[in-house]
CSV table of N, CA, C and O in Angstrom, one decimal:
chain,number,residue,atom,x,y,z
Z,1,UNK,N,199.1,48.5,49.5
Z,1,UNK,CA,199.5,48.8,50.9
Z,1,UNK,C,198.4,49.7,51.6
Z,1,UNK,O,198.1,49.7,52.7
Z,2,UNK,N,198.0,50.5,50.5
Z,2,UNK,CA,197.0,51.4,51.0
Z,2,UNK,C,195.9,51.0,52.1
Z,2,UNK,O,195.5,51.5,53.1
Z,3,UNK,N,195.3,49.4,51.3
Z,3,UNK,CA,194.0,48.8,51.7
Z,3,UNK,C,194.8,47.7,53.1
Z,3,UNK,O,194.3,46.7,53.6
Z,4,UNK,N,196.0,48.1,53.4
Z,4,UNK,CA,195.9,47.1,54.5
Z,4,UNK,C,196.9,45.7,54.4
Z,4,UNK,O,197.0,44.9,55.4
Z,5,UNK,N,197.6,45.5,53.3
Z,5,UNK,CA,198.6,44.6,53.0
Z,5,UNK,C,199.9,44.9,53.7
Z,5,UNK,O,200.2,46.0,54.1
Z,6,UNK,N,200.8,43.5,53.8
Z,6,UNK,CA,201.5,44.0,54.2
Z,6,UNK,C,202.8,43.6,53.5
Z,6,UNK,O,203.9,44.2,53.6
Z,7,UNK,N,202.5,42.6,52.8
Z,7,UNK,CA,203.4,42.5,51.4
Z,7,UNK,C,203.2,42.6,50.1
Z,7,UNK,O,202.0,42.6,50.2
Z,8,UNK,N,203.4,42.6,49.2
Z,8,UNK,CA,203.0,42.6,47.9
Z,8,UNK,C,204.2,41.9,46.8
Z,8,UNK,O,205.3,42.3,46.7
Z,9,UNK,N,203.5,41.1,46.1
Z,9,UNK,CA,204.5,40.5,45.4
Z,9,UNK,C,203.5,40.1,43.6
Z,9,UNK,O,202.4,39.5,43.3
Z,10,UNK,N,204.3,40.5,43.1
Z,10,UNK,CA,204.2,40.7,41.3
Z,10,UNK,C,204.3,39.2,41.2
Z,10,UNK,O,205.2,38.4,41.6
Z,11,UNK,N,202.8,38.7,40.3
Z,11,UNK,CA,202.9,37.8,39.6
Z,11,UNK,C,203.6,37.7,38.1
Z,11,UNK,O,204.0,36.7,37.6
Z,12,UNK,N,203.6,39.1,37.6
Z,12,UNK,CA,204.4,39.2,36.3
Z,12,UNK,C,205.6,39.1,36.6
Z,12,UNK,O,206.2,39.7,35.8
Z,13,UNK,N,206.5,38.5,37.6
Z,13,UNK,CA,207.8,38.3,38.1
Z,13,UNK,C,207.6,36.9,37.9
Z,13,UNK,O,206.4,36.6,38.3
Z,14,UNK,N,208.5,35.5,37.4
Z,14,UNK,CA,208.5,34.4,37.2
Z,14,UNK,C,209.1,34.1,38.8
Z,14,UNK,O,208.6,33.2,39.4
Z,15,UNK,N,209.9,34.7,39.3
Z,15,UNK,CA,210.7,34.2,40.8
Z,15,UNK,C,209.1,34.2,41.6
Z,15,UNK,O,208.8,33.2,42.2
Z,16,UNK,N,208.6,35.0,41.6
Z,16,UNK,CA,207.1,34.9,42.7
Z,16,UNK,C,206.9,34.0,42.7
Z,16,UNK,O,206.9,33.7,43.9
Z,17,UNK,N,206.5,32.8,41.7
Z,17,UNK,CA,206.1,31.4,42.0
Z,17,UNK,C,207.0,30.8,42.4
Z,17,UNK,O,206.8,29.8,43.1
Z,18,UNK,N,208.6,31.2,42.1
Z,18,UNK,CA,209.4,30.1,42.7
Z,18,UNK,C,209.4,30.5,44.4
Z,18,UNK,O,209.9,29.6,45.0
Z,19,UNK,N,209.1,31.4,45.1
Z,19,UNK,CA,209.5,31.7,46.0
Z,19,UNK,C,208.1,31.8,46.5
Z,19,UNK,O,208.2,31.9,47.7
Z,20,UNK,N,207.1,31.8,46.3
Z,20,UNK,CA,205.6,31.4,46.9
Z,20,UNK,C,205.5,29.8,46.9
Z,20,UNK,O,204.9,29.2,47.8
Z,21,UNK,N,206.1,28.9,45.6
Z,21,UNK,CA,205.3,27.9,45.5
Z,21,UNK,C,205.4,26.7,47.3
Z,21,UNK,O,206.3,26.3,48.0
Z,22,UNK,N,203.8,26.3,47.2
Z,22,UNK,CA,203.4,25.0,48.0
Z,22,UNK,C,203.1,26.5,49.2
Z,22,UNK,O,203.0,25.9,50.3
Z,23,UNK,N,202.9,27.5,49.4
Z,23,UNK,CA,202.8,28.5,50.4
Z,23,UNK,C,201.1,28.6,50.9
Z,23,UNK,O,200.9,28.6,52.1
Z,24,UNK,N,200.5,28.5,50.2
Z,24,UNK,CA,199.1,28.8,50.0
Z,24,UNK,C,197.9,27.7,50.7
Z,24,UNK,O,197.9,26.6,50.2
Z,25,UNK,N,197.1,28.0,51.7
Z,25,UNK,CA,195.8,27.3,51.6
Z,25,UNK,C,194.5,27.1,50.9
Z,25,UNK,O,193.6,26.2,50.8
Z,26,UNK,N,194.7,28.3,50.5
Z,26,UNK,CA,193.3,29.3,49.7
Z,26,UNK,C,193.7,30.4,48.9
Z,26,UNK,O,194.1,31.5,49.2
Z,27,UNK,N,193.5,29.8,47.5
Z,27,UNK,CA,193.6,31.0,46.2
Z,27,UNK,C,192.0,31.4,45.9
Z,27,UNK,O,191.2,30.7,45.2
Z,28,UNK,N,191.8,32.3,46.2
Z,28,UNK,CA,190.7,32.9,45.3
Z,28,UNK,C,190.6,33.8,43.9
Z,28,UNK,O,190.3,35.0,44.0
Z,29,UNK,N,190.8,33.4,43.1
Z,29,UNK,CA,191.1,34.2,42.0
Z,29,UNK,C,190.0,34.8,41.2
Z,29,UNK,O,189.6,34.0,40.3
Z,30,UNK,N,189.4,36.0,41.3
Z,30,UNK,CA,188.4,36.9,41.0
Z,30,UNK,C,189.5,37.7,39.5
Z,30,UNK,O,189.7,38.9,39.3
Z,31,UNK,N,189.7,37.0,38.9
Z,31,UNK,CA,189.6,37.6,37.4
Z,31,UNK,C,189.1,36.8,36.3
Z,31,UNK,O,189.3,35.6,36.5
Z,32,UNK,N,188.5,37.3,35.0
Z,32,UNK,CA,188.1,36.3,34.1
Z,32,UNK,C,188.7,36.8,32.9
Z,32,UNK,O,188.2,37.2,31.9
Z,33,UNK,N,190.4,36.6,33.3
Z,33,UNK,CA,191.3,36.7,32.1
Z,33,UNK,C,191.5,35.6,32.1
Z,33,UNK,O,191.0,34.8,32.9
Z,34,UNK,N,192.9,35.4,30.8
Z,34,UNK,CA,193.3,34.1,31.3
Z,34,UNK,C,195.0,34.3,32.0
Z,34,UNK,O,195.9,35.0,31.6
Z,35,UNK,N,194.9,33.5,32.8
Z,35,UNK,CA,196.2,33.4,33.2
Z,35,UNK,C,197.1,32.2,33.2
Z,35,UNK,O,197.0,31.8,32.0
Z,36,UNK,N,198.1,31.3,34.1
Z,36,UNK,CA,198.7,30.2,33.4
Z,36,UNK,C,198.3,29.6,34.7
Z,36,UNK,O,198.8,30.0,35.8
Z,37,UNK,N,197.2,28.7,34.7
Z,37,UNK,CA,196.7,27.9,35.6
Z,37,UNK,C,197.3,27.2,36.4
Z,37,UNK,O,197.2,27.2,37.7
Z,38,UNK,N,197.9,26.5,35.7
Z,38,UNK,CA,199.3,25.5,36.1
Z,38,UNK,C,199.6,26.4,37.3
Z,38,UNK,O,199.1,26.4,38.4
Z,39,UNK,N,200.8,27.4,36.6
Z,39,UNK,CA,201.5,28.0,37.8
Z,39,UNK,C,200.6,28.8,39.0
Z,39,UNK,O,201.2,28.7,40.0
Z,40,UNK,N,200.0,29.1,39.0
Z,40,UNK,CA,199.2,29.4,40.0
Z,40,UNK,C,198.6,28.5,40.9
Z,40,UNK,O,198.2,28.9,42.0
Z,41,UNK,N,198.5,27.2,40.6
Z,41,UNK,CA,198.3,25.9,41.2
Z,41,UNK,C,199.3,25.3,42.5
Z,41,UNK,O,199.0,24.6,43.5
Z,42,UNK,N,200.7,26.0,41.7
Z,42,UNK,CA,201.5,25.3,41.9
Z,42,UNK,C,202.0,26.0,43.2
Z,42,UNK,O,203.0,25.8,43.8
Z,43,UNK,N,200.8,27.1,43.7
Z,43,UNK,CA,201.3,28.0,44.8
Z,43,UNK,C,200.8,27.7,45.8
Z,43,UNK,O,201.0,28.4,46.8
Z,44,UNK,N,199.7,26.4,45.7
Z,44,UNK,CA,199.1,25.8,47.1
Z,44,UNK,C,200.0,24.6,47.5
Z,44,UNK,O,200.9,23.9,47.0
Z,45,UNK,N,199.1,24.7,48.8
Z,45,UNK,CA,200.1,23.4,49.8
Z,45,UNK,C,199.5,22.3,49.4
Z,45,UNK,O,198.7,22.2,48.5
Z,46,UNK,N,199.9,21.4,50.2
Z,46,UNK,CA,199.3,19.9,50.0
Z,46,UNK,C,197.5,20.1,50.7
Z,46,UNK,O,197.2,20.6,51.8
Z,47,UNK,N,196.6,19.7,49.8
Z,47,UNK,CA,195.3,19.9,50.2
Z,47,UNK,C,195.0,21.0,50.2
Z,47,UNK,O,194.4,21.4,51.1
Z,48,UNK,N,195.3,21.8,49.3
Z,48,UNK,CA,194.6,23.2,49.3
Z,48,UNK,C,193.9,23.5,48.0
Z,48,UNK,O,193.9,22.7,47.1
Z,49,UNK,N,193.4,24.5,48.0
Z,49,UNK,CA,192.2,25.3,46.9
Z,49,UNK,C,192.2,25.9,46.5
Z,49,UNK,O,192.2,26.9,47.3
Z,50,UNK,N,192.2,26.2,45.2
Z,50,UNK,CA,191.7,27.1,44.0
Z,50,UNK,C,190.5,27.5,44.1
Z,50,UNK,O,189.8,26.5,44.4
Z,51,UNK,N,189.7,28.8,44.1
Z,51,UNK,CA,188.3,29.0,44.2
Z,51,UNK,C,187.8,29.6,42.8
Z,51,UNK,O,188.3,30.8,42.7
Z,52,UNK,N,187.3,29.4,42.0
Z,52,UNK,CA,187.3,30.6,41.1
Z,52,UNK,C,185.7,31.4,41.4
Z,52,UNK,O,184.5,31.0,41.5
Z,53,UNK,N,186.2,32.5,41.3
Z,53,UNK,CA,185.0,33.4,41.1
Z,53,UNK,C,184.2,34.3,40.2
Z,53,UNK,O,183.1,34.6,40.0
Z,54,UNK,N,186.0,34.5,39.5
Z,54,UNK,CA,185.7,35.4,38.1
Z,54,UNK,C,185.3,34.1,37.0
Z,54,UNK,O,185.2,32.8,37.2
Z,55,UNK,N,185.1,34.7,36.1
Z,55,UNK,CA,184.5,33.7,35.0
Z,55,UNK,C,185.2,34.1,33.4
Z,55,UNK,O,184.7,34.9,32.6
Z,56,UNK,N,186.4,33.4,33.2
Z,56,UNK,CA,187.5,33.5,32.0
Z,56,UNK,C,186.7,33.2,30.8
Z,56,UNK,O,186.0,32.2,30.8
Z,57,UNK,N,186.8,33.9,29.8
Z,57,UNK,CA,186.4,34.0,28.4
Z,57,UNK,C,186.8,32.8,27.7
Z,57,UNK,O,186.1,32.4,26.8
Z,58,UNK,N,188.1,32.2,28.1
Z,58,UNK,CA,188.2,30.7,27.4
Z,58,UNK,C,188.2,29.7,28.4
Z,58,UNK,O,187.9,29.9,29.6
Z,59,UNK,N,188.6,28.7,27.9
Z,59,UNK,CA,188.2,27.1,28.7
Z,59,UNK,C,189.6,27.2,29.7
Z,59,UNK,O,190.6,27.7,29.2
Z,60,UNK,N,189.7,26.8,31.0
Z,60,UNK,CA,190.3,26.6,32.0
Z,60,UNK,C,191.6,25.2,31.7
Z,60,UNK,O,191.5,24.0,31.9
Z,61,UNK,N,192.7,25.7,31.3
Z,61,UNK,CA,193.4,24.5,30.7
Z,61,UNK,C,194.2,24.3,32.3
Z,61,UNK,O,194.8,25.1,33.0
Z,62,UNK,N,194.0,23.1,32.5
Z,62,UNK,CA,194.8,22.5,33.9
Z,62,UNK,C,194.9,20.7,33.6
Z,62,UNK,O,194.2,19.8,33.2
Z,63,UNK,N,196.3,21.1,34.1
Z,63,UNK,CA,197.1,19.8,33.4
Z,63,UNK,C,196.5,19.1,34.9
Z,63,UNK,O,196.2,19.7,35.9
Z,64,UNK,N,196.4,17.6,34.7
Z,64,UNK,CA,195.9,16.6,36.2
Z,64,UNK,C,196.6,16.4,36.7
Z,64,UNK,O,196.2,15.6,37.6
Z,65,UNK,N,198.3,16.6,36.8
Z,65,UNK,CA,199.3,16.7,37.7
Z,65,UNK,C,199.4,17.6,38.6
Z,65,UNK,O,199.8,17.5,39.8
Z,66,UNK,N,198.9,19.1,37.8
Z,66,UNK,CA,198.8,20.1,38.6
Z,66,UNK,C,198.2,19.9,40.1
Z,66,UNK,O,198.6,20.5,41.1
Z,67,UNK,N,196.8,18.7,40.0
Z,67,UNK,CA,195.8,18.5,41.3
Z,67,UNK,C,196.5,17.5,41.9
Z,67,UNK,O,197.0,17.6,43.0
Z,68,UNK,N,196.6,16.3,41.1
Z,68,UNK,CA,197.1,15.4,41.4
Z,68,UNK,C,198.2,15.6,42.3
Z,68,UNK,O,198.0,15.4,43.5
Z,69,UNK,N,199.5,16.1,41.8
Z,69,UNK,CA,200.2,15.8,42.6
Z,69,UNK,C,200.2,16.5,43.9
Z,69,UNK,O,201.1,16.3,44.8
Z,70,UNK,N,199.4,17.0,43.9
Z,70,UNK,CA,199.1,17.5,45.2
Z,70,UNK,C,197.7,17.5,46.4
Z,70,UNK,O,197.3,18.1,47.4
Z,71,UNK,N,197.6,16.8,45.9
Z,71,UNK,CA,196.1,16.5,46.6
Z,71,UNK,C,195.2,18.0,46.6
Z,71,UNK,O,194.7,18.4,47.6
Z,72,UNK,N,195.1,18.8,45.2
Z,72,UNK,CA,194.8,19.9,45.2
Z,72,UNK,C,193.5,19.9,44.6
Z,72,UNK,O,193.3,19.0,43.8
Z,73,UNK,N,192.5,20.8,44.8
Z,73,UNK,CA,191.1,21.1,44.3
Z,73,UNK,C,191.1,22.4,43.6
Z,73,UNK,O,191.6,23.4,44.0
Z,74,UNK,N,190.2,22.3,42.2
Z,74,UNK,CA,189.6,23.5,41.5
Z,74,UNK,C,188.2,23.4,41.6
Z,74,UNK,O,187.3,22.7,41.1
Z,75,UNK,N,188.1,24.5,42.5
Z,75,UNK,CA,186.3,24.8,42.4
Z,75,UNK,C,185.7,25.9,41.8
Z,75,UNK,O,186.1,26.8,41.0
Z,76,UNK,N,184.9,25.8,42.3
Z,76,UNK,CA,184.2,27.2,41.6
Z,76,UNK,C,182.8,27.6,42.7
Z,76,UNK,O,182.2,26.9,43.5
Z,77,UNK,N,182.5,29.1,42.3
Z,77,UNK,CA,181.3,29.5,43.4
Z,77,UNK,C,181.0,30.7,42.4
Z,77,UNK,O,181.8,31.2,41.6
Z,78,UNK,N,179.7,30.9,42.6
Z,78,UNK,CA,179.0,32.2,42.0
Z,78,UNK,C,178.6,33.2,42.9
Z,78,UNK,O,179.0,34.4,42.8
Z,79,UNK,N,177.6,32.7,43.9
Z,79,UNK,CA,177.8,33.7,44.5
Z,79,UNK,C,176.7,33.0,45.7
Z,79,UNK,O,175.8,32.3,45.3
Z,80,UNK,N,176.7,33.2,47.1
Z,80,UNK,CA,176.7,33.1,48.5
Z,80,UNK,C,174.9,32.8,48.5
Z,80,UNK,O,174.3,33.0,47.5
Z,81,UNK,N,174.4,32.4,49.5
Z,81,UNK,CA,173.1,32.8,49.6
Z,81,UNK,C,172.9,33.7,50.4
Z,81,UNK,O,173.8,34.2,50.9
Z,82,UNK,N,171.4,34.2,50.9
Z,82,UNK,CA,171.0,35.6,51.5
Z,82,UNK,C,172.1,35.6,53.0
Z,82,UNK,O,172.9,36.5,53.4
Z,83,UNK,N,171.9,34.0,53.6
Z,83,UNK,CA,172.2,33.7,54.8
Z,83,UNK,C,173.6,34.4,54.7
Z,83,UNK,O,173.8,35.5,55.3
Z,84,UNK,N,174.5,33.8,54.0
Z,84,UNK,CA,176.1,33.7,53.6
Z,84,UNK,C,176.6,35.3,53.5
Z,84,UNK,O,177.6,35.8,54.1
Z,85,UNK,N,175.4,35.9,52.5
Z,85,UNK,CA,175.7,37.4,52.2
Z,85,UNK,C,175.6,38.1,53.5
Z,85,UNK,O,176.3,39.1,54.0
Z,86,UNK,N,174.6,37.5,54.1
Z,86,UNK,CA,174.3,38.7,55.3
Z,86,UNK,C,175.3,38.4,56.7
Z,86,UNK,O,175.2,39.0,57.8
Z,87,UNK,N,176.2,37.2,56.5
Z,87,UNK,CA,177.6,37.0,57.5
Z,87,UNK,C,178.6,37.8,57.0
Z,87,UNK,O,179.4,38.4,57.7
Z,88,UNK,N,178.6,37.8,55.7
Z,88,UNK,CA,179.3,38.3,55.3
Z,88,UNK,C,179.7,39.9,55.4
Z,88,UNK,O,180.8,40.5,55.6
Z,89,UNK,N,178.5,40.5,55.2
Z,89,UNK,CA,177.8,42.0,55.8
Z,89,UNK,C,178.4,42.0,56.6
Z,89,UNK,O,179.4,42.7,56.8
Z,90,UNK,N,177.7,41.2,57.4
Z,90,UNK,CA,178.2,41.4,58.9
Z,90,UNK,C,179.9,41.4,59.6
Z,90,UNK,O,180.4,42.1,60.4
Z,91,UNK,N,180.2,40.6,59.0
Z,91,UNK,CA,181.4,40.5,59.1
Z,91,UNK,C,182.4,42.0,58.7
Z,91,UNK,O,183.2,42.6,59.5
Z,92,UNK,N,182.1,42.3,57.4
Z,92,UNK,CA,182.5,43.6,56.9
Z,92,UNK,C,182.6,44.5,57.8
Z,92,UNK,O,183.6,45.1,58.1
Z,93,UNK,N,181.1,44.6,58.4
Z,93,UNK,CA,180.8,45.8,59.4
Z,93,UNK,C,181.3,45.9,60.6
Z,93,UNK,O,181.4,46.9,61.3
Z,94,UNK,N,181.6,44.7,60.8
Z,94,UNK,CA,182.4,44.6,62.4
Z,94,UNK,C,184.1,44.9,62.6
Z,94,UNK,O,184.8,45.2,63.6
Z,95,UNK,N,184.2,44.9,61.0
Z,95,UNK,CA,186.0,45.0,61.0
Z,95,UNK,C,186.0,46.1,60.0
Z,95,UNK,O,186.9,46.1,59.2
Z,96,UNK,N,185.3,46.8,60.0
Z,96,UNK,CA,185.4,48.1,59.2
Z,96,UNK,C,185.4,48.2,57.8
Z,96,UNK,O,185.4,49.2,57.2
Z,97,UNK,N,185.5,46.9,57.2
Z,97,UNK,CA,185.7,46.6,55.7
Z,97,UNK,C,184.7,47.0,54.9
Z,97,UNK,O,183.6,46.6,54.9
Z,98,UNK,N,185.3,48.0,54.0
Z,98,UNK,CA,184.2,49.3,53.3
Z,98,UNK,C,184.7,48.6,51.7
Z,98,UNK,O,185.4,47.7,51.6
Z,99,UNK,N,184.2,49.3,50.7
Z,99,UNK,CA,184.1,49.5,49.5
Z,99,UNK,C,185.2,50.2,49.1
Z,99,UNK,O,185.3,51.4,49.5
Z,100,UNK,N,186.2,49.7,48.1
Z,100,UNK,CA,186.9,51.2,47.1
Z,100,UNK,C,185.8,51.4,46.3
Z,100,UNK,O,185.1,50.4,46.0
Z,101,UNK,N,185.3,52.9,45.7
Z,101,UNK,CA,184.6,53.2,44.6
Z,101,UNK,C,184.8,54.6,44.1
Z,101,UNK,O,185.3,55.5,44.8
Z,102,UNK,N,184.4,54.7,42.8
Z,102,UNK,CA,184.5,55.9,41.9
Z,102,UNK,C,182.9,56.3,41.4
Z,102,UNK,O,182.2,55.8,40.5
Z,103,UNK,N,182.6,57.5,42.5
Z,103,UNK,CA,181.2,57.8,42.1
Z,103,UNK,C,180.9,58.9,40.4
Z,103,UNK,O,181.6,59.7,39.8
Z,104,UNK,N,179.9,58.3,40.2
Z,104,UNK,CA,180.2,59.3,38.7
Z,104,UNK,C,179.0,59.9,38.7
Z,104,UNK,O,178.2,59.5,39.5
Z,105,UNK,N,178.6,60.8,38.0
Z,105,UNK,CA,177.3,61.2,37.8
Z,105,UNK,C,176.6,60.4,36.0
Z,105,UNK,O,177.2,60.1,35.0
Z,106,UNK,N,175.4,60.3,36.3
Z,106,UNK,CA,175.0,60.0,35.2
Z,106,UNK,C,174.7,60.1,33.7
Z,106,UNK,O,174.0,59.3,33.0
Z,107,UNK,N,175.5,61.4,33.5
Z,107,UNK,CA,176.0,61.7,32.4
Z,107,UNK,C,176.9,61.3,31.9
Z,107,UNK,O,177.3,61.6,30.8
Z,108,UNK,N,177.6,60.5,32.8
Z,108,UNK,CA,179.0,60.2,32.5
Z,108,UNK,C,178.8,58.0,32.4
Z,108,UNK,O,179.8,57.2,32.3
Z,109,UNK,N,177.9,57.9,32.5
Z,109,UNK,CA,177.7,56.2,32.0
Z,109,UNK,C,178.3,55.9,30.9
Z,109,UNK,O,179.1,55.0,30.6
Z,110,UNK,N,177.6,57.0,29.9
Z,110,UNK,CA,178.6,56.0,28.5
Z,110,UNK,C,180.0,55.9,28.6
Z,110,UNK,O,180.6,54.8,28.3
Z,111,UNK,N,180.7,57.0,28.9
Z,111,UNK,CA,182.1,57.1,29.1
Z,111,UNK,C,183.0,55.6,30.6
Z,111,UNK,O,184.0,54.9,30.8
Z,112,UNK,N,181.8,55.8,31.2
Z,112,UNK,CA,182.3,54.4,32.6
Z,112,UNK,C,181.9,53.2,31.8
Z,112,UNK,O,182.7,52.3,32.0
Z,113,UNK,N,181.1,52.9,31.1
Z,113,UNK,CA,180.9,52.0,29.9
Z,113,UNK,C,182.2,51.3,29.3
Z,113,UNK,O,182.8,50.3,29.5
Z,114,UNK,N,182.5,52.6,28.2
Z,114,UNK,CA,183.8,52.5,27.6
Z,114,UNK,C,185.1,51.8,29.0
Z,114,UNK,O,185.4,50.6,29.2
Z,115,UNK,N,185.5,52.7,29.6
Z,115,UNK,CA,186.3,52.6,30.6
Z,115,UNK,C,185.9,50.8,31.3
Z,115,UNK,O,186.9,50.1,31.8
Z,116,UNK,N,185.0,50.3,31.2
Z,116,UNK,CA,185.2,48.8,32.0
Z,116,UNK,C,185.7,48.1,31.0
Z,116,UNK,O,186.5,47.2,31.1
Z,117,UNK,N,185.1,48.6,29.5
Z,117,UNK,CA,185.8,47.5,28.2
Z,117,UNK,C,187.3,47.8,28.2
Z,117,UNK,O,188.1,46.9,27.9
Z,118,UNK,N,187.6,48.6,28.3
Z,118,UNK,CA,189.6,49.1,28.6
Z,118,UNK,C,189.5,48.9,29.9
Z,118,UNK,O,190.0,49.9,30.4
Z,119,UNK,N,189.3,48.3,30.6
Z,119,UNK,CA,189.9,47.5,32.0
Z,119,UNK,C,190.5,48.9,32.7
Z,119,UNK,O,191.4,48.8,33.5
Z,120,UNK,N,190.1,50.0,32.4
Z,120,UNK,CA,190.4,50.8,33.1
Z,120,UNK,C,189.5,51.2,34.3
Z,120,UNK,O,189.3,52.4,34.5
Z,121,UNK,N,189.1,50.6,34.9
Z,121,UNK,CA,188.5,51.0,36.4
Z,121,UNK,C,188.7,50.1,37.5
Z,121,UNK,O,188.5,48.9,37.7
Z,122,UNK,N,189.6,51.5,38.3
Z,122,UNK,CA,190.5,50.8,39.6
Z,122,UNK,C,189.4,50.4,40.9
Z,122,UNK,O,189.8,49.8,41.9
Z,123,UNK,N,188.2,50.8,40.9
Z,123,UNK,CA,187.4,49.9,41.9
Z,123,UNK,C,185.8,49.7,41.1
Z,123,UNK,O,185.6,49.4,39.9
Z,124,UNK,N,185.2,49.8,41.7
Z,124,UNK,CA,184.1,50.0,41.4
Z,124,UNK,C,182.8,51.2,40.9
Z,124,UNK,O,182.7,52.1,41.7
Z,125,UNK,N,182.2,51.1,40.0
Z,125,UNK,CA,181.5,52.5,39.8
Z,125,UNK,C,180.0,52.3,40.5
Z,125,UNK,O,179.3,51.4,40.3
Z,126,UNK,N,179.9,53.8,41.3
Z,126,UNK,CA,178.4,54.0,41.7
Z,126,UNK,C,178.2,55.0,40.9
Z,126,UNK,O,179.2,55.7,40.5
Z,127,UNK,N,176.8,55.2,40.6
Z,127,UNK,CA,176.1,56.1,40.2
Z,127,UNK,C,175.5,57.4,41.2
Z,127,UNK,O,174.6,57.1,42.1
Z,128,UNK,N,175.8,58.4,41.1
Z,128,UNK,CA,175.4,59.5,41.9
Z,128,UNK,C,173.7,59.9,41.6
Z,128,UNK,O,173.4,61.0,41.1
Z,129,UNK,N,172.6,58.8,41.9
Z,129,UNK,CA,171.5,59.1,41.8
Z,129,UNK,C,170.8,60.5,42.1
Z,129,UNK,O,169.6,60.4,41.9
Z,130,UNK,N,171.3,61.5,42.5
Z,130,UNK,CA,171.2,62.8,42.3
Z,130,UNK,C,171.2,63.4,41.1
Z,130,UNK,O,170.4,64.2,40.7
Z,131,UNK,N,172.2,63.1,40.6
Z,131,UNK,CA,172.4,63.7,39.0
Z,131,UNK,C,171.4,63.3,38.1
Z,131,UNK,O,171.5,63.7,36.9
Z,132,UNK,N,170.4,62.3,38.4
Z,132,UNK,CA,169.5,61.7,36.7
Z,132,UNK,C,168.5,62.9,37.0
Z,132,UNK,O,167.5,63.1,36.3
């Protein structure tokens, strides 16, 4: 809510999908765990899109009914070109859309190291180039 939402709803709740599903035009899904593909699928409308961006440690199991029956697409993107990035920029900048981040100093890398392998970091880490 902090960042600007205005609802929020738990996927670890099974009713979420029942009460989202067919809701969706555009899933972008930026994690590379695994999750249950299927149900997540099952939360677009007719003609809509999966995007993936994160990149999951195992193989992408999706059953062909999941698309099928919905005239639904799994794609994938890595990442924008200079042009794309710099709309994008731009875009950010025009609607105020900033960064969350957790600046650290550089004594403290091994320890933000550790911390990304335990999935414990809530945004992003910069480096306080002052401190080397």
């Amino acid at each position: 809510m902090k960042l600007g939402a205005s609802h929020y709803y738990a996927t670890s709740d099974a009713e979420t999908f029942t009460s989202l599903a067919g809701t969706f035009d555009l899933i972008i899904c930026t994690v590379g765990t695994t999750i249950d593909w299927n149900a997540y699928l099952t939360l677009l409308k007719l003609d809509g899109t999966m995007v993936l961006v994160g990149v999951p440690e195992h193989a992408v199991p999706v059953h062909a009914f999941s698309l099928i029956g919905g005239r639904k697409t799994l794609a994938g993107s890595m990442i924008g070109s200079i042009k794309e990035t710099q709309e994008m920029l731009d875009f950010c900048g025009k609607h105020n859309i900033v960064a969350e981040i957790e600046t650290i100093d550089i004594k403290d890398i091994n320890e933000a190291y550790e911390r990304v392998l335990k999935s414990d970091v809530r945004y992003r880490f910069v480096i306080d180039m002052a401190t080397l």
